[in-house]
């Protein structure tokens, strides 16, 4: 896989799911990202959708 794209409303009401194509990849929605920011979660690295070879990291601050 070179590119990952999130399809809105594709998580069927869940906020965290494992990708069918890869057990290593976990997909989260914006609700989960905002919860991490609000609770100041540390030790979690979230990568934005897009090019997996040059990932853009989500800023949780």
Coordinates of N, CA, C and O in Angstrom, one line a residue:
X1 N 0.8 -1.2 0.0 CA 0.0 0.0 0.0 C 0.9 1.2 0.0 O 1.8 1.3 0.8
X2 N 0.6 2.2 -0.9 CA 1.3 3.4 -0.9 C 0.5 4.6 -0.4 O 1.0 5.6 0.0
X3 N -0.8 4.5 -0.5 CA -1.7 5.6 -0.2 C -2.9 5.1 0.6 O -3.5 4.0 0.2
X4 N -3.3 5.7 1.7 CA -4.5 5.3 2.5 C -5.4 6.5 2.5 O -5.0 7.7 2.7
X5 N -6.7 6.3 2.1 CA -7.7 7.3 2.1 C -8.9 6.9 3.0 O -9.3 5.7 3.0
X6 N -9.4 7.7 3.8 CA -10.5 7.5 4.7 C -11.8 7.8 4.0 O -11.9 8.9 3.4
X7 N -12.7 6.9 4.0 CA -14.0 7.2 3.4 C -15.0 7.6 4.5 O -15.2 6.8 5.4
X8 N -15.5 8.8 4.5 CA -16.4 9.3 5.5 C -17.6 8.3 5.8 O -18.1 7.7 4.8
X9 N -17.9 8.2 7.0 CA -19.1 7.3 7.4 C -18.8 5.8 7.1 O -19.7 5.0 7.1
X10 N -17.5 5.4 6.9 CA -17.2 4.0 6.6 C -17.0 3.2 7.9 O -16.8 2.0 7.7
X11 N -16.9 3.8 9.0 CA -16.6 3.0 10.3 C -17.9 2.4 10.9 O -17.8 1.8 12.0
X12 N -19.0 2.6 10.3 CA -20.3 2.0 10.8 C -20.5 2.2 12.3 O -20.9 1.4 13.0
X13 N -20.3 3.5 12.7 CA -20.6 3.8 14.1 C -19.5 3.6 15.1 O -19.6 4.0 16.2
X14 N -18.4 3.0 14.6 CA -17.3 2.7 15.5 C -16.3 3.9 15.4 O -16.3 4.6 14.4
X15 N -15.4 4.1 16.4 CA -14.4 5.2 16.3 C -13.1 4.6 16.0 O -12.2 5.4 15.6
X16 N -12.9 3.3 16.3 CA -11.6 2.7 16.1 C -11.8 1.3 15.4 O -12.6 0.5 15.9
X17 N -11.2 1.1 14.3 CA -11.3 -0.2 13.6 C -10.0 -0.7 13.0 O -9.1 0.2 12.8
X18 N -9.8 -1.9 12.9 CA -8.6 -2.5 12.3 C -8.9 -2.6 10.8 O -9.9 -3.1 10.4
X19 N -7.9 -2.3 9.9 CA -8.1 -2.4 8.5 C -8.2 -3.9 8.1 O -7.4 -4.7 8.6
X20 N -9.1 -4.2 7.2 CA -9.3 -5.5 6.7 C -8.0 -6.0 5.9 O -7.6 -7.1 6.0
X21 N -7.4 -5.0 5.2 CA -6.3 -5.3 4.4 C -5.0 -5.5 5.1 O -4.0 -6.1 4.6
X22 N -4.9 -5.0 6.4 CA -3.6 -5.1 7.1 C -3.9 -5.1 8.6 O -4.5 -4.1 9.1
X23 N -3.5 -6.1 9.3 CA -3.7 -6.2 10.8 C -2.9 -5.2 11.5 O -3.2 -4.9 12.7
X24 N -1.9 -4.6 10.9 CA -1.0 -3.6 11.6 C -1.6 -2.2 11.5 O -1.3 -1.4 12.4
X25 N -2.5 -2.0 10.6 CA -3.1 -0.6 10.4 C -4.4 -0.5 11.2 O -5.3 -1.4 11.0
X26 N -4.5 0.5 12.0 CA -5.8 0.8 12.7 C -6.3 2.1 12.3 O -5.5 3.1 12.2
X27 N -7.6 2.2 12.0 CA -8.2 3.5 11.5 C -9.0 4.1 12.6 O -9.8 3.4 13.2
X28 N -8.9 5.4 12.8 CA -9.7 6.1 13.8 C -10.4 7.2 13.1 O -9.9 7.8 12.1
X29 N -11.5 7.7 13.7 CA -12.2 8.8 13.1 C -11.8 10.1 13.9 O -11.0 10.1 14.9
X30 N -12.3 11.2 13.5 CA -12.0 12.5 14.1 C -12.5 12.6 15.5 O -11.8 13.3 16.3
X31 N -13.5 11.9 15.9 CA -14.0 11.9 17.2 C -12.9 11.3 18.2 O -12.6 11.9 19.2
X32 N -12.2 10.2 17.7 CA -11.2 9.6 18.5 C -10.0 10.6 18.6 O -9.4 10.7 19.7
X33 N -9.6 11.2 17.5 CA -8.5 12.2 17.5 C -8.8 13.3 18.5 O -7.9 13.7 19.3
X34 N -10.0 13.9 18.5 CA -10.4 15.0 19.4 C -10.4 14.5 20.8 O -10.0 15.2 21.8
X35 N -10.8 13.2 21.1 CA -10.8 12.7 22.5 C -9.4 12.6 23.0 O -9.1 12.9 24.1
X36 N -8.4 12.2 22.1 CA -7.0 12.1 22.5 C -6.5 13.5 22.8 O -5.7 13.6 23.8
X37 N -6.9 14.5 22.1 CA -6.4 15.9 22.3 C -7.0 16.3 23.7 O -6.3 16.9 24.5
X38 N -8.3 16.1 23.9 CA -9.0 16.6 25.1 C -8.4 16.0 26.3 O -8.1 16.6 27.3
X39 N -8.1 14.7 26.3 CA -7.6 14.0 27.4 C -6.1 14.0 27.5 O -5.5 13.4 28.4
X40 N -5.4 14.7 26.6 CA -4.0 14.9 26.6 C -3.3 13.5 26.6 O -2.3 13.3 27.4
X41 N -3.7 12.6 25.8 CA -3.2 11.2 25.7 C -1.7 11.3 25.1 O -1.5 12.0 24.2
X42 N -0.9 10.6 25.8 CA 0.5 10.5 25.3 C 0.9 9.1 24.9 O 0.2 8.2 25.3
X43 N 1.9 9.0 24.1 CA 2.3 7.7 23.6 C 1.6 7.1 22.5 O 1.7 6.0 22.1
X44 N 0.8 8.0 21.8 CA 0.0 7.5 20.7 C 0.5 8.3 19.5 O 0.6 9.6 19.5
X45 N 0.8 7.7 18.4 CA 1.3 8.3 17.2 C 0.2 8.1 16.1 O -0.1 7.0 15.7
X46 N -0.5 9.2 15.7 CA -1.5 9.1 14.7 C -1.0 9.7 13.4 O -0.4 10.8 13.4
X47 N -1.2 9.0 12.3 CA -0.8 9.4 11.0 C -2.0 9.8 10.1 O -3.0 9.1 10.1
X48 N -2.0 10.9 9.5 CA -3.1 11.4 8.6 C -3.1 10.5 7.4 O -2.2 9.9 7.0
X49 N -4.3 10.4 6.8 CA -4.5 9.7 5.6 C -3.6 10.3 4.5 O -3.3 11.5 4.6
X50 N -3.2 9.5 3.6 CA -2.3 9.9 2.5 C -1.2 9.0 2.2 O -1.3 7.8 2.4
X51 N -0.1 9.6 1.8 CA 1.1 8.8 1.4 C 1.7 8.1 2.6 O 2.1 8.8 3.5
X52 N 1.8 6.8 2.6 CA 2.3 6.1 3.7 C 3.9 6.1 3.7 O 4.5 5.8 4.7
X53 N 4.5 6.4 2.6 CA 5.9 6.5 2.5 C 6.5 7.8 3.1 O 7.6 7.9 3.6
X54 N 5.6 8.8 3.0 CA 6.0 10.1 3.6 C 4.8 10.5 4.5 O 4.0 11.4 4.2
X55 N 4.7 9.9 5.7 CA 3.5 10.1 6.5 C 3.5 11.5 7.1 O 4.5 12.1 7.5
X56 N 2.3 12.1 7.3 CA 2.1 13.3 8.0 C 1.5 13.0 9.4 O 0.4 12.4 9.4
X57 N 2.2 13.4 10.4 CA 1.7 13.1 11.8 C 0.7 14.1 12.3 O 0.8 15.3 12.0
X58 N -0.3 13.5 13.0 CA -1.4 14.4 13.6 C -0.8 15.0 14.8 O -0.3 14.3 15.7
X59 N -1.0 16.3 15.0 CA -0.5 17.0 16.2 C -1.6 16.9 17.2 O -2.7 17.4 17.0
X60 N -1.3 16.3 18.3 CA -2.3 16.1 19.4 C -2.3 17.2 20.4 O -3.0 17.1 21.5
X61 N -1.5 18.3 20.2 CA -1.5 19.4 21.2 C -2.6 20.3 21.0 O -3.2 20.4 20.0

